[in-house]
Short mmCIF file of C-alpha atoms and ligand atoms in Angstrom, two decimals:
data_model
loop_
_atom_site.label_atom_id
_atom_site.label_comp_id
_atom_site.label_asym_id
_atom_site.label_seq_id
_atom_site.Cartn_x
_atom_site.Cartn_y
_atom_site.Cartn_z
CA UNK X 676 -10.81 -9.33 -15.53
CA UNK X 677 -12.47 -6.12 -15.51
CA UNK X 678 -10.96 -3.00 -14.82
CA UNK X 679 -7.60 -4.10 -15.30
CA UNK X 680 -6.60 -5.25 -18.94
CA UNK X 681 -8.68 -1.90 -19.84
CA UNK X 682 -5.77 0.06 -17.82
CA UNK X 683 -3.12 -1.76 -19.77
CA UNK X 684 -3.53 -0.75 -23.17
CA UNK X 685 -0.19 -0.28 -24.99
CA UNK X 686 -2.04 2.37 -27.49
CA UNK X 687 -2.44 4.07 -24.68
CA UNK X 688 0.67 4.36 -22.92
CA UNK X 689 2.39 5.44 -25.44
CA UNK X 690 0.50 8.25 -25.92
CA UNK X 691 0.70 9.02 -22.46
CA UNK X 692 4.38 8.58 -22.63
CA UNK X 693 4.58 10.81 -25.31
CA UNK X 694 2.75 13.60 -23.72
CA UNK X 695 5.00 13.14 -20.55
CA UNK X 696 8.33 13.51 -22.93
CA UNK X 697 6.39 16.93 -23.93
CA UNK X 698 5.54 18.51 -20.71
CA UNK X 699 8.87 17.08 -19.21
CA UNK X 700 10.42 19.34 -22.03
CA UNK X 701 8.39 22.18 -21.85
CA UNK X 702 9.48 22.76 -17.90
CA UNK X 703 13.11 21.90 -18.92
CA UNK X 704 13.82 18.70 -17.03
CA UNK X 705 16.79 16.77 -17.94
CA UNK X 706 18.58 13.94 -16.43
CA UNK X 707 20.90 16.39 -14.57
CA UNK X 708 18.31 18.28 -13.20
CA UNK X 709 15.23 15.80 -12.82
CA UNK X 710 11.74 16.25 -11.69
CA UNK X 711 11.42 14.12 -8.45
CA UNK X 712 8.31 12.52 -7.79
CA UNK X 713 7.84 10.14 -5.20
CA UNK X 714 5.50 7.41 -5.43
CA UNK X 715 4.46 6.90 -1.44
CA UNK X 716 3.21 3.29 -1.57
CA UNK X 717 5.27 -0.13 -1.91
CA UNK X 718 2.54 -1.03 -4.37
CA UNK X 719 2.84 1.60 -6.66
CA UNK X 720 6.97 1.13 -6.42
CA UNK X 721 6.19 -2.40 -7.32
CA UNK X 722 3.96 -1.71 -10.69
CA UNK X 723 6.68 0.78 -11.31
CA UNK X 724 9.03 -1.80 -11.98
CA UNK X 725 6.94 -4.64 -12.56
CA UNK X 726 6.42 -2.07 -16.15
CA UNK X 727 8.89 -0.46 -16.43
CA UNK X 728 7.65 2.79 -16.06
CA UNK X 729 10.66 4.39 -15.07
CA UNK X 730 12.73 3.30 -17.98
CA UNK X 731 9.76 3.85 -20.11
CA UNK X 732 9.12 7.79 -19.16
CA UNK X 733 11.52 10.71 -20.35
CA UNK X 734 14.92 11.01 -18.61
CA UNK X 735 13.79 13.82 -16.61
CA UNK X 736 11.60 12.26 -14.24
CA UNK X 737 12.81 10.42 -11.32
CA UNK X 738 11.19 8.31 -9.19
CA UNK X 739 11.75 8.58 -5.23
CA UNK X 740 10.35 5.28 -3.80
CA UNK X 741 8.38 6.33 -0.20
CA UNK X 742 8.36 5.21 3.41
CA UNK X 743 4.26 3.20 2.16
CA UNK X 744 5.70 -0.61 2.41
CA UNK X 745 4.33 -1.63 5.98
CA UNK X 746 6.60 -4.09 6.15
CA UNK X 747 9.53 -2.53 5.39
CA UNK X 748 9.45 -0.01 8.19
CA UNK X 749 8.36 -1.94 10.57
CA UNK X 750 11.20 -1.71 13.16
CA UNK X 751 13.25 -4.24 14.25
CA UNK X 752 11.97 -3.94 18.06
CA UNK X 753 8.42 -5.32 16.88
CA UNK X 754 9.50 -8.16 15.05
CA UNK X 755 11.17 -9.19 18.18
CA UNK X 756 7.98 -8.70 19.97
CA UNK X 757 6.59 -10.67 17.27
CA UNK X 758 8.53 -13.50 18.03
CA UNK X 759 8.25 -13.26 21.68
CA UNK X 760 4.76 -13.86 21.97
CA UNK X 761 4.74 -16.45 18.77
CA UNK X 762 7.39 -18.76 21.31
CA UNK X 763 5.16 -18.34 24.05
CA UNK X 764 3.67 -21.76 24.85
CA UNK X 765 -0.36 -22.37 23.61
CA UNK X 766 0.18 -19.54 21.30
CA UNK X 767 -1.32 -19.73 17.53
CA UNK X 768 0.79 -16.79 15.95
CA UNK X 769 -1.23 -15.42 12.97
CA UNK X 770 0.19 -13.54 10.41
CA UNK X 771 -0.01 -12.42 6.49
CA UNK X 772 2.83 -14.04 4.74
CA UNK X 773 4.86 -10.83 3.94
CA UNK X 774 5.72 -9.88 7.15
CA UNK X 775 7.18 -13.87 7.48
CA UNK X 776 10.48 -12.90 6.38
CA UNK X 777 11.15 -9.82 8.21
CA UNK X 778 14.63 -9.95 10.05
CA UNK X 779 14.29 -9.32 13.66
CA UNK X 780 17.24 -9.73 15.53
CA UNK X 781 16.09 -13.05 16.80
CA UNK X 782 15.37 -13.85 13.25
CA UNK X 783 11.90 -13.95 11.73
CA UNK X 784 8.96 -15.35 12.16
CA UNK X 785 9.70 -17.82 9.94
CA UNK X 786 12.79 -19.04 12.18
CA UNK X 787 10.66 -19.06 14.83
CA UNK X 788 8.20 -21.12 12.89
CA UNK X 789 11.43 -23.37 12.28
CA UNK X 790 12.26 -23.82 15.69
CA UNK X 791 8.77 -25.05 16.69
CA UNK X 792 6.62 -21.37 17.12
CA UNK X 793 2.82 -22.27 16.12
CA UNK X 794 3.24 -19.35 13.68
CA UNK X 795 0.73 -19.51 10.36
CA UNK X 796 -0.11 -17.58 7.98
CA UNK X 797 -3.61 -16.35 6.90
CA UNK X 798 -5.33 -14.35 3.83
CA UNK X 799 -7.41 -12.42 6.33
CA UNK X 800 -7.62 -11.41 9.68
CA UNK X 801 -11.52 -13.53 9.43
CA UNK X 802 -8.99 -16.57 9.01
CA UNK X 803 -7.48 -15.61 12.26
CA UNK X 804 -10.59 -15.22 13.82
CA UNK X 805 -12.10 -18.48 12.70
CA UNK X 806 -8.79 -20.92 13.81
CA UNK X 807 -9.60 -18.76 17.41
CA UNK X 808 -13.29 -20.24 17.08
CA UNK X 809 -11.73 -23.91 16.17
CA UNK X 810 -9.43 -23.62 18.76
CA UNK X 811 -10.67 -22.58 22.20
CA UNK X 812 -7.70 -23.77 24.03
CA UNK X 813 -5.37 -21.97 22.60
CA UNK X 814 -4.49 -18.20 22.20
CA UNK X 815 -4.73 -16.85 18.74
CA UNK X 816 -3.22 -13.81 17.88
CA UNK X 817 -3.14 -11.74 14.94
CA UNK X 818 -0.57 -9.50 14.12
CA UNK X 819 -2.34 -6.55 12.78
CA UNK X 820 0.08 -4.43 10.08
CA UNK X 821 -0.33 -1.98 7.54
CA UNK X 822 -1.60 1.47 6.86
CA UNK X 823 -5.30 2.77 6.36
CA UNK X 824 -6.20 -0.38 3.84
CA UNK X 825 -5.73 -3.02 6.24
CA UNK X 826 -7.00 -1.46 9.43
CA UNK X 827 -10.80 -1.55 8.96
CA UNK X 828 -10.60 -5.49 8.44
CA UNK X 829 -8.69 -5.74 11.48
CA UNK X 830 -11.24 -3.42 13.32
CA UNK X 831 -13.75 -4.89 11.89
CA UNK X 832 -12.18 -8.61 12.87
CA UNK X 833 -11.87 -7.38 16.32
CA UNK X 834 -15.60 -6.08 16.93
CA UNK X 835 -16.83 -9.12 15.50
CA UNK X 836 -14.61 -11.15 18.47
CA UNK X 837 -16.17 -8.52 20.68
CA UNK X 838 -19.54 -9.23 19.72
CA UNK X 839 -19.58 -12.49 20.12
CA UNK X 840 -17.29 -12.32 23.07
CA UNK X 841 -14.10 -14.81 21.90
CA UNK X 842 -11.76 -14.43 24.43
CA UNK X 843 -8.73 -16.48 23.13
CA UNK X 844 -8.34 -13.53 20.12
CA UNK X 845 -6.35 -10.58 19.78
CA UNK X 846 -4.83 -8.56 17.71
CA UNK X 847 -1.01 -7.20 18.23
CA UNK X 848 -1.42 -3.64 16.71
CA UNK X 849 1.25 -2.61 14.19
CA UNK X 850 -0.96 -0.53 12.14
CA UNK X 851 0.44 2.51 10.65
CA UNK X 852 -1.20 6.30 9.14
CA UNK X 853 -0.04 7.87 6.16
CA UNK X 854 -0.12 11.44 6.61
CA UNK X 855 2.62 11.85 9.17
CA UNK X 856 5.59 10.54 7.56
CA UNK X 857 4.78 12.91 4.66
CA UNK X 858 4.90 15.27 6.90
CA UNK X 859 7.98 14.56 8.40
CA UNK X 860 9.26 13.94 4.91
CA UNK X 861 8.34 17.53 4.00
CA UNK X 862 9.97 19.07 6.90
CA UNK X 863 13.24 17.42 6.62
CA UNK X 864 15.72 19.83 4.87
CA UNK X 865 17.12 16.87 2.53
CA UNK X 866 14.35 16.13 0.95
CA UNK X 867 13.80 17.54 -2.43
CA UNK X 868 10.53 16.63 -4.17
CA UNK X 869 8.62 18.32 -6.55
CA UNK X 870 5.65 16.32 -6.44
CA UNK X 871 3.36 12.81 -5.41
CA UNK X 872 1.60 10.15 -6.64
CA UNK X 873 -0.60 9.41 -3.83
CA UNK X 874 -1.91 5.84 -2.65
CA UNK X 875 -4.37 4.62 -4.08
CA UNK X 876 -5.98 2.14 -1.50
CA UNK X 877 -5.27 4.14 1.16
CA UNK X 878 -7.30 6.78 -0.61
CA UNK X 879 -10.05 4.40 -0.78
CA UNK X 880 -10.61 4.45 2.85
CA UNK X 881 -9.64 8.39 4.21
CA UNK X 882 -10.76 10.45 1.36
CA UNK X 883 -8.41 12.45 -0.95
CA UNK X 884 -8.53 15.78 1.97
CA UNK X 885 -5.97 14.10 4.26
CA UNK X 886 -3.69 15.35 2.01
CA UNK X 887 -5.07 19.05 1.34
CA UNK X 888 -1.85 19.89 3.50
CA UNK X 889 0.79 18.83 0.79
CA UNK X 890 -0.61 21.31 -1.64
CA UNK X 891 -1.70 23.47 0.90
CA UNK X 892 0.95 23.81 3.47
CA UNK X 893 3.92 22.86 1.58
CA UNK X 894 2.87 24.16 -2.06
CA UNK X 895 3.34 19.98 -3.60
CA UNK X 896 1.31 18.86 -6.32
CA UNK X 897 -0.13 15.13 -5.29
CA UNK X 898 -2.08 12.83 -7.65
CA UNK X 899 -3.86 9.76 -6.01
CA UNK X 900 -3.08 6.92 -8.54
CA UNK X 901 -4.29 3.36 -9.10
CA UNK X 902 -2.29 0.49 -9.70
CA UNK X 903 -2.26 -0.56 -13.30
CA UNK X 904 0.24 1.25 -15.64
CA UNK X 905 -2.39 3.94 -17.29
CA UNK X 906 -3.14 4.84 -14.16
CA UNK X 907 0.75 5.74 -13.17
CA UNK X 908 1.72 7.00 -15.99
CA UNK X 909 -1.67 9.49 -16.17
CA UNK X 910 -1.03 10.31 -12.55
CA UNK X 911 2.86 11.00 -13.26
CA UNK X 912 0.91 13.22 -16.17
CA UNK X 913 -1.09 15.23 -13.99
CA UNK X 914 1.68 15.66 -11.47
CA UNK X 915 3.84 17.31 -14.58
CA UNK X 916 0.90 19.34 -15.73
CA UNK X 917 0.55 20.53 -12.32
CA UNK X 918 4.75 21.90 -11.81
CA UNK X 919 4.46 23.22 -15.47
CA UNK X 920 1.02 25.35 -14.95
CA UNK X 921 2.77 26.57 -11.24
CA UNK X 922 -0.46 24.53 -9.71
CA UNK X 923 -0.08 22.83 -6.46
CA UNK X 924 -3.44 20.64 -5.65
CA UNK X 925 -4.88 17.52 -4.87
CA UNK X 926 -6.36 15.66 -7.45
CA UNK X 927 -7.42 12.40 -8.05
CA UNK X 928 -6.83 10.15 -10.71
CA UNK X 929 -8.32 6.79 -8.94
CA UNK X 930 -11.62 8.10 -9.10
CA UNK X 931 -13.34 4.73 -9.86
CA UNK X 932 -12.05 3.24 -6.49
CA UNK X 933 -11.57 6.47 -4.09
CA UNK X 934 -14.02 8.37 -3.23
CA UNK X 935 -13.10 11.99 -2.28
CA UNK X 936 -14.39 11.28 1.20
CA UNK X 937 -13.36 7.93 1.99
CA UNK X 938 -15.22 5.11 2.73
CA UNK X 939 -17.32 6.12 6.25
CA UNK X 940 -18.14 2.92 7.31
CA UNK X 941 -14.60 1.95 7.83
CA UNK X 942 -13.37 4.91 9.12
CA UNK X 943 -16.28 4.45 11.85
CA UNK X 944 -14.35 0.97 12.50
CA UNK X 945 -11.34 2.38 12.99
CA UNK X 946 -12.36 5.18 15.13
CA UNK X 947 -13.96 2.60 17.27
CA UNK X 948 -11.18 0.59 17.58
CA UNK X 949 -7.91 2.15 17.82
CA UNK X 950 -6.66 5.93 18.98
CA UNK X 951 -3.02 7.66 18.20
CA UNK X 952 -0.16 6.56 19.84
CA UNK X 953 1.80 9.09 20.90
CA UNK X 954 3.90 8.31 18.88
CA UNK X 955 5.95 5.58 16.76
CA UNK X 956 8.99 3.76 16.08
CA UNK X 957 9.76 3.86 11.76
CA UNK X 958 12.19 1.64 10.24
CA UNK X 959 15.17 4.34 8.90
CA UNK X 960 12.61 7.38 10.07
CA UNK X 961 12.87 7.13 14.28
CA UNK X 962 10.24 7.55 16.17
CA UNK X 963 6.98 9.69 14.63
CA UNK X 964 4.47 11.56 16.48
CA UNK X 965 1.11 10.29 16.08
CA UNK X 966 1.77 7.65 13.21
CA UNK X 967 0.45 5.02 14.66
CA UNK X 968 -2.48 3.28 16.21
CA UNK X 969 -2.87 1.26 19.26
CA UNK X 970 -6.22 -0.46 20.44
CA UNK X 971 -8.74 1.58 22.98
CA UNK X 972 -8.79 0.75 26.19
CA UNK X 973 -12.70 -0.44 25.92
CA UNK X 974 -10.91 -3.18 23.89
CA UNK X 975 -8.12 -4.01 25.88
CA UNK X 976 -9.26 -7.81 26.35
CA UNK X 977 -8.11 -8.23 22.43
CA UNK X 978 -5.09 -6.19 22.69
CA UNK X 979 -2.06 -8.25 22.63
CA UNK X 980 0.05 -5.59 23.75
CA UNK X 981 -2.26 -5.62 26.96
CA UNK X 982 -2.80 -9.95 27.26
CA UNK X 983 0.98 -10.65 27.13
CA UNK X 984 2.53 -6.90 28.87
CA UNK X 985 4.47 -6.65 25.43
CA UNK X 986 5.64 -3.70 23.31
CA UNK X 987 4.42 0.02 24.12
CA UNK X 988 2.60 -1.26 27.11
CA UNK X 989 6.17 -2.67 28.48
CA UNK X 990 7.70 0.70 27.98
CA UNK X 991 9.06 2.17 25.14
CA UNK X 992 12.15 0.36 23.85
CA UNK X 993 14.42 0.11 20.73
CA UNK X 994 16.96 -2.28 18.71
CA UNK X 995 19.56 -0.93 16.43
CA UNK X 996 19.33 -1.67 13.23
CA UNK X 997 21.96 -3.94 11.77
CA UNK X 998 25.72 -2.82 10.16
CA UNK X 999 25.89 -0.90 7.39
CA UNK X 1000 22.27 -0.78 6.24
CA UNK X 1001 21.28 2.11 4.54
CA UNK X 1002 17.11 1.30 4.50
CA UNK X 1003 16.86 4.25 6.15
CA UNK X 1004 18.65 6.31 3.56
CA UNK X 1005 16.77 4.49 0.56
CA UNK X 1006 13.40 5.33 2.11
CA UNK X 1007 14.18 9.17 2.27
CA UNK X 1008 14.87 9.51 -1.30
CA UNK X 1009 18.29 9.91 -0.36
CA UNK X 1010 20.50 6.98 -2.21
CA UNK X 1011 19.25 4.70 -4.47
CA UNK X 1012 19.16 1.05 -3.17
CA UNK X 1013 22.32 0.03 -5.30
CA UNK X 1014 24.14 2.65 -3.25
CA UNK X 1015 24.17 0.66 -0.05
CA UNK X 1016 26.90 -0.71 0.88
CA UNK X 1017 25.01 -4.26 1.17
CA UNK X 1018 23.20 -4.39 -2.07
CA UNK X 1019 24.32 -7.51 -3.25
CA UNK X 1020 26.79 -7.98 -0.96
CA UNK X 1021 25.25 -9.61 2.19
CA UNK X 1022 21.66 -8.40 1.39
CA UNK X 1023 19.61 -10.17 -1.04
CA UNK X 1024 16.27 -11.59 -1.35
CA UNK X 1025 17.16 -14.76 0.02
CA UNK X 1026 18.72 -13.45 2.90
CA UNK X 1027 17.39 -10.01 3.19
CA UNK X 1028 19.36 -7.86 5.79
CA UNK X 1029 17.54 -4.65 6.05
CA UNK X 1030 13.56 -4.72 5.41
CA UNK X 1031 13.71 -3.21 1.83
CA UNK X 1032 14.85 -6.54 0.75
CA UNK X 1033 12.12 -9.04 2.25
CA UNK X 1034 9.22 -7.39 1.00
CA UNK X 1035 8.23 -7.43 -2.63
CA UNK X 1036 6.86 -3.77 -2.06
CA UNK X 1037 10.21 -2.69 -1.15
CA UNK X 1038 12.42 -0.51 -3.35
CA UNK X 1039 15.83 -2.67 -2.90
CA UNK X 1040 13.75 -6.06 -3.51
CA UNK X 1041 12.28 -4.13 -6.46
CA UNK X 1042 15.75 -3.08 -8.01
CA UNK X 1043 16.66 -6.27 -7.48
CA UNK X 1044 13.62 -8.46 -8.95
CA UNK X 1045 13.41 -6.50 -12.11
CA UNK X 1046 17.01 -5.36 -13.43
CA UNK X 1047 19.23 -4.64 -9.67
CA UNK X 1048 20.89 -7.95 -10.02
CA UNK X 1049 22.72 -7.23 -13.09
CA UNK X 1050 23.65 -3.51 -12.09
CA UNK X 1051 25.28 -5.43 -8.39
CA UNK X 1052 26.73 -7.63 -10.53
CA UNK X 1053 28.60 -5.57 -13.04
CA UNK A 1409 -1.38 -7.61 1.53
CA UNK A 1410 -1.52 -3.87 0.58
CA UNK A 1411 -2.54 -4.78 -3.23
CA UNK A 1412 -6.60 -5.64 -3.51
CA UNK A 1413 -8.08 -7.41 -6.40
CA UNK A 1414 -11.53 -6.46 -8.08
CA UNK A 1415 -14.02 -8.93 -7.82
CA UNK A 1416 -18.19 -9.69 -8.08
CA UNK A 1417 -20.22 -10.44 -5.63
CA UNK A 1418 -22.49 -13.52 -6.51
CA UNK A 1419 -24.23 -14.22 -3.75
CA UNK A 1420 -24.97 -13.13 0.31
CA UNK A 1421 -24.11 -16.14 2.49
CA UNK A 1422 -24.71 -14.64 5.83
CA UNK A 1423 -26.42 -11.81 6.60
CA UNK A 1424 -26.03 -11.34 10.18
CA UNK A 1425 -22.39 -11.14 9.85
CA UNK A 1426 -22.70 -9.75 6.42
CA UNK A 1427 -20.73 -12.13 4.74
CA UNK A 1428 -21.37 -12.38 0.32
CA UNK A 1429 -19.12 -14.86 -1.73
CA UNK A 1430 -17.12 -13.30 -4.54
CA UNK A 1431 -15.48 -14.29 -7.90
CA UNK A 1432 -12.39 -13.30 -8.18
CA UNK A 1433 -10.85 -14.41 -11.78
CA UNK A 1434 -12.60 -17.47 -11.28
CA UNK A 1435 -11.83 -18.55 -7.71
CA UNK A 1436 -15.13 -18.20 -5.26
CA UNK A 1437 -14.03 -16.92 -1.42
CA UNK A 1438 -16.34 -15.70 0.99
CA UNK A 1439 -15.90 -11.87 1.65
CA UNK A 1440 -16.81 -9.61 4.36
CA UNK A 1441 -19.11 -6.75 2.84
CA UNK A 1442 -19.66 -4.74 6.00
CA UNK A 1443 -17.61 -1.53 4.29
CA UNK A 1444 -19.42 -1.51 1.34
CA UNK A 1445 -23.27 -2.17 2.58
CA UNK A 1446 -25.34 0.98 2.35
CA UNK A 1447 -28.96 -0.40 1.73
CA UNK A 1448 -30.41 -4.24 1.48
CA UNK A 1449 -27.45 -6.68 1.90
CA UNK A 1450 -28.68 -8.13 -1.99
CA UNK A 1451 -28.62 -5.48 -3.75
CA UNK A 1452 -24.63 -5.91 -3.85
CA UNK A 1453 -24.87 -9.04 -5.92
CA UNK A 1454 -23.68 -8.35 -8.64
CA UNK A 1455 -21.59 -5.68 -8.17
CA UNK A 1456 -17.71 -5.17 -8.90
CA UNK A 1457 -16.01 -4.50 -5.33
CA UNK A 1458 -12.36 -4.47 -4.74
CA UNK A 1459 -10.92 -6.82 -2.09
CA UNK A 1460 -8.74 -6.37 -0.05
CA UNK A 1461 -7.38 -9.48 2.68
CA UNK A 1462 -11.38 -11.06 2.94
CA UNK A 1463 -12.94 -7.35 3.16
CA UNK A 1464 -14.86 -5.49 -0.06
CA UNK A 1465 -13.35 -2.59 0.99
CA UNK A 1466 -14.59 -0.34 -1.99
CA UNK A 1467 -17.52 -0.35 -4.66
CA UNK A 1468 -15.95 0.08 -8.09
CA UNK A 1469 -17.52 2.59 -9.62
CA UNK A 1470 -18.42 2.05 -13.68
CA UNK A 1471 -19.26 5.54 -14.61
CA UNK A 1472 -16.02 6.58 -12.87
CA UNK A 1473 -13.52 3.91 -14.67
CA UNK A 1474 -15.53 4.73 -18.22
CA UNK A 1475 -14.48 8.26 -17.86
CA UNK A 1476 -10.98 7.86 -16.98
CA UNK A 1477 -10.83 5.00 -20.20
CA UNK A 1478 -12.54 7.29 -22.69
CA UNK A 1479 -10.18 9.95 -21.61
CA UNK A 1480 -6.98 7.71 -22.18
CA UNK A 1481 -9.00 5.97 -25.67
CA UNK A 1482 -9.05 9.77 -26.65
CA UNK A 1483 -5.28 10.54 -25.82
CA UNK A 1484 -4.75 7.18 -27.57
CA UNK A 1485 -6.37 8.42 -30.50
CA UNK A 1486 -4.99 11.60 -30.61
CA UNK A 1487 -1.41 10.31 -30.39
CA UNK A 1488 -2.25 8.12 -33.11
CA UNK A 1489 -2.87 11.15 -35.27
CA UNK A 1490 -0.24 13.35 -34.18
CA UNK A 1491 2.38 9.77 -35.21
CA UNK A 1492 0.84 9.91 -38.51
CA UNK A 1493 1.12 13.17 -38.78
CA UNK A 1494 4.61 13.25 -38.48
CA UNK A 1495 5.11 10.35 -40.47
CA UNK A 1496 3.48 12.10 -43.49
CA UNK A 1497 6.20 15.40 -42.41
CA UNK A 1498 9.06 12.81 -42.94
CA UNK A 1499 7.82 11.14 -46.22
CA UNK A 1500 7.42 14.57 -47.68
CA UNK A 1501 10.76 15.73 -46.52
CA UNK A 1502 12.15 12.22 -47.61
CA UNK A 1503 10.12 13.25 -51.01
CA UNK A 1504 12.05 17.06 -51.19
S1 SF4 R 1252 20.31 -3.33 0.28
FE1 SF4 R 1252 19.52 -4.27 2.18
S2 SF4 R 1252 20.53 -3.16 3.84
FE2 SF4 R 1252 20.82 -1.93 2.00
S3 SF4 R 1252 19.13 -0.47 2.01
FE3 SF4 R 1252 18.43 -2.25 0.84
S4 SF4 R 1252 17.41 -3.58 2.31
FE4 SF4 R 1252 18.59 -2.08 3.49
#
């Protein structure tokens, strides 16, 4: 396929590796005293391990995995939600398959789905649109999640119900922005970074200058990375070359897919569609001002929230999260995710306890996938 | 759902709603193309798009990716040359 054995090239890597080992050196990190570099999105913590990258690079760099799984911090409280309207009767509960396993505290979705909820799960939010267009009779919703990558289609999805005026659609807004949890990442006093590889799809859609503030504001190199292995490990390159040269800047690394701009046409969509909530409730982060989106009021006739008097528009609400799980504390950078407590030991992928675990984007399900099993077991 | 997948667009199937089918490794699914359009719907056929849950969500750019390749080929090459390099510094001392 093109575009993506060409970022695979072993020749490569190692050189890249090599030149990491150097510059790692050269500003004297060691194992002791690592560079941290957090890698914000799920999908770049997945390729991490997928490769091997971090066992690959020189001792002295450590990866942080970030808050940029959508599933994994979606709080508990939704997935309830979730499952409320999914059990309401005539409902067709859409949904993409990871966010079927996603422990509410009625379950998941796919318990629901097990105890008779019409819940199914589609490639695209089109699909949704087209079993609404099958199925007049019935309500179809479609439960809109993820950060800037996903929320043009569902904007898009939604205008094109609009236009041609399908009333038994809409969409129950979960979707997420990445700037502000960076933010609040930056601010808390814990948190001790050095630098970011930024993500990549995201990118694709708000430009490379939403994140002018990390370098500018908070003096943080941040590279915006693609997804195959050259790309990481030439992004975790240009993040070193920044620290060593006392550089703090955006750059972009992804330049075949992001454009330094964005992509207008989508952000047009989503400026049509959906406004800032206030704010919003984050899986181990609390509640975050202006990270998330909710549907305008011009719209309202799609809005799930609005059809069924669910979530936000019922008042704001919130669901501990279960015993002992430390998801929040893995998400911060804090502990790794063989330091909770329930690694292993009630929380695996099979019966995932906290979110980390359900998603494949998520650092515990990561640790354990490609090498976590053996350190729990030992 | 995060993680998109390049793919060509080989033909427009519906204009109005700007719909194209793609090839993605193989496997043809019909793709919305309304975020990458900027001109006649058929000039995208053809092109290398990366998809994202039914959208093209971004035009790959070829100029871009050759770039960032000849700039890895070249650390590639390099590398190469420093390795032998200092495999010709450990035969000598080996030699000494
Ligand atoms: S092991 Fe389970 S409970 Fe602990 S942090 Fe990971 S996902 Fe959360």
């Amino acid at each position: 396929m093109r575009y993506v054995e060409e970022f695979r090239d072993p020749k490569a890597a190692r050189a890249l590796i090599a030149r990491i080992a150097e510059v790692a050196d050269a500003i004297g990190a060691t194992k002791d005293e690592p560079v941290r570099i957090m890698e914000i999105c799920g999908g770049h913590t997945h390729a991490i391990f997928r490769y091997g990258l971090d066992k690959l690079v020189h001792e002295g760099i450590e990866f942080i995995h970030g808050p940029g799984c959508p599933v994994c911090v979606l709080p508990m409280a939704r997935v309830d939600e979730c499952v409320e309207i999914a059990e309401r009767p005539g409902v067709i509960f859409t949904t993409f398959g990871d966010a079927m396993r996603v422990p509410g505290t009625k379950g998941s979705l796919m318990q629901a789905k097990a105890r008779g909820a019409d819940v199914r799960m589609v490639y695209s939010p089109l699909d949704a649109l087209e079993l609404a267009r099958r199925n007049p009779d019935r309500e179809v919703v479609f439960f809109g999640l993820g950060f800037e990558t996903t929320t043009p289609s569902t904007a898009l999805t939604l205008l094109q119900a609009a236009r041609e005026q399908i009333p038994n659609f809409s969409i129950f807004c979960n979707h997420i922005t990445v700037p502000p949890p960076l933010k609040a990442l930056l601010d808390d006093p814990w948190m001790m970074l050095d630098g970011f590889v930024g993500p990549g799809h995201v990118s694709m859609v708000i430009g490379v200058h939403a994140y002018d503030f990390i370098a500018a504001d908070y003096g943080k190199p941040i590279v915006v990375a693609g997804f195959e292995p050259l790309d990481l490990l030439q992004s975790v390159l240009m993040v070193l070359e920044q620290i060593r040269y006392g550089r703090a800047e955006v750059e972009n690394q992804y330049a075949r897919v992001v454009p330094e701009h964005g992509n207008p046409i989508s952000l047009k969509a989503i400026d049509e569609v959906y406004e800032p909530r206030p704010s919003f409730e984050w899986r181990g982060l609390g509640e975050i001002d202006a990270s998330g989106l909710r549907i305008r009021p011009a719209f309202a006739a799609w809005d799930a929230e609005e059809k069924f008097g669910i979530g936000y528009a019922a008042g704001p609400r919130h669901v501990a999260e279960p015993e002992g799980c430390a998801c929040g504390q893995v998400m911060t950078g804090r502990i790794k995710p063989t330091a909770c407590p329930r690694f292993g030991a009630g929380c695996s992928p099979e019966t995932p306890l906290g979110a980390l675990m359900v998603s494949s984007e998520g650092a515990c399900a990561a640790y354990w996938q490609y090498g976590g099993a053996r350190v729990a077991a030992e | 759902m995060c993680l998109g997948i390049p793919g060509r667009i080989v033909a427009i199937t519906d204009e109005a709603r700007q719909m194209a089918m793609a090839d993605v490794s193989g496997v043809r699914r019909e793709v919305s193309v309304a975020c990458v359009v900027d001109g006649p719907l058929d000039a995208l056929v053809g092109e290398w798009v990366l998809i994202h849950v039914g959208f093209a969500m971004s035009r790959i750019n070829e100029d871009e990716a050759a770039r960032t390749l000849d700039a890895l080929r070249e650390l590639g090459e390099a590398q190469e040359a420093l390795d032998a390099m200092a495999e010709g510094a450990k035969s000598l001392e080996g030699m000494s």
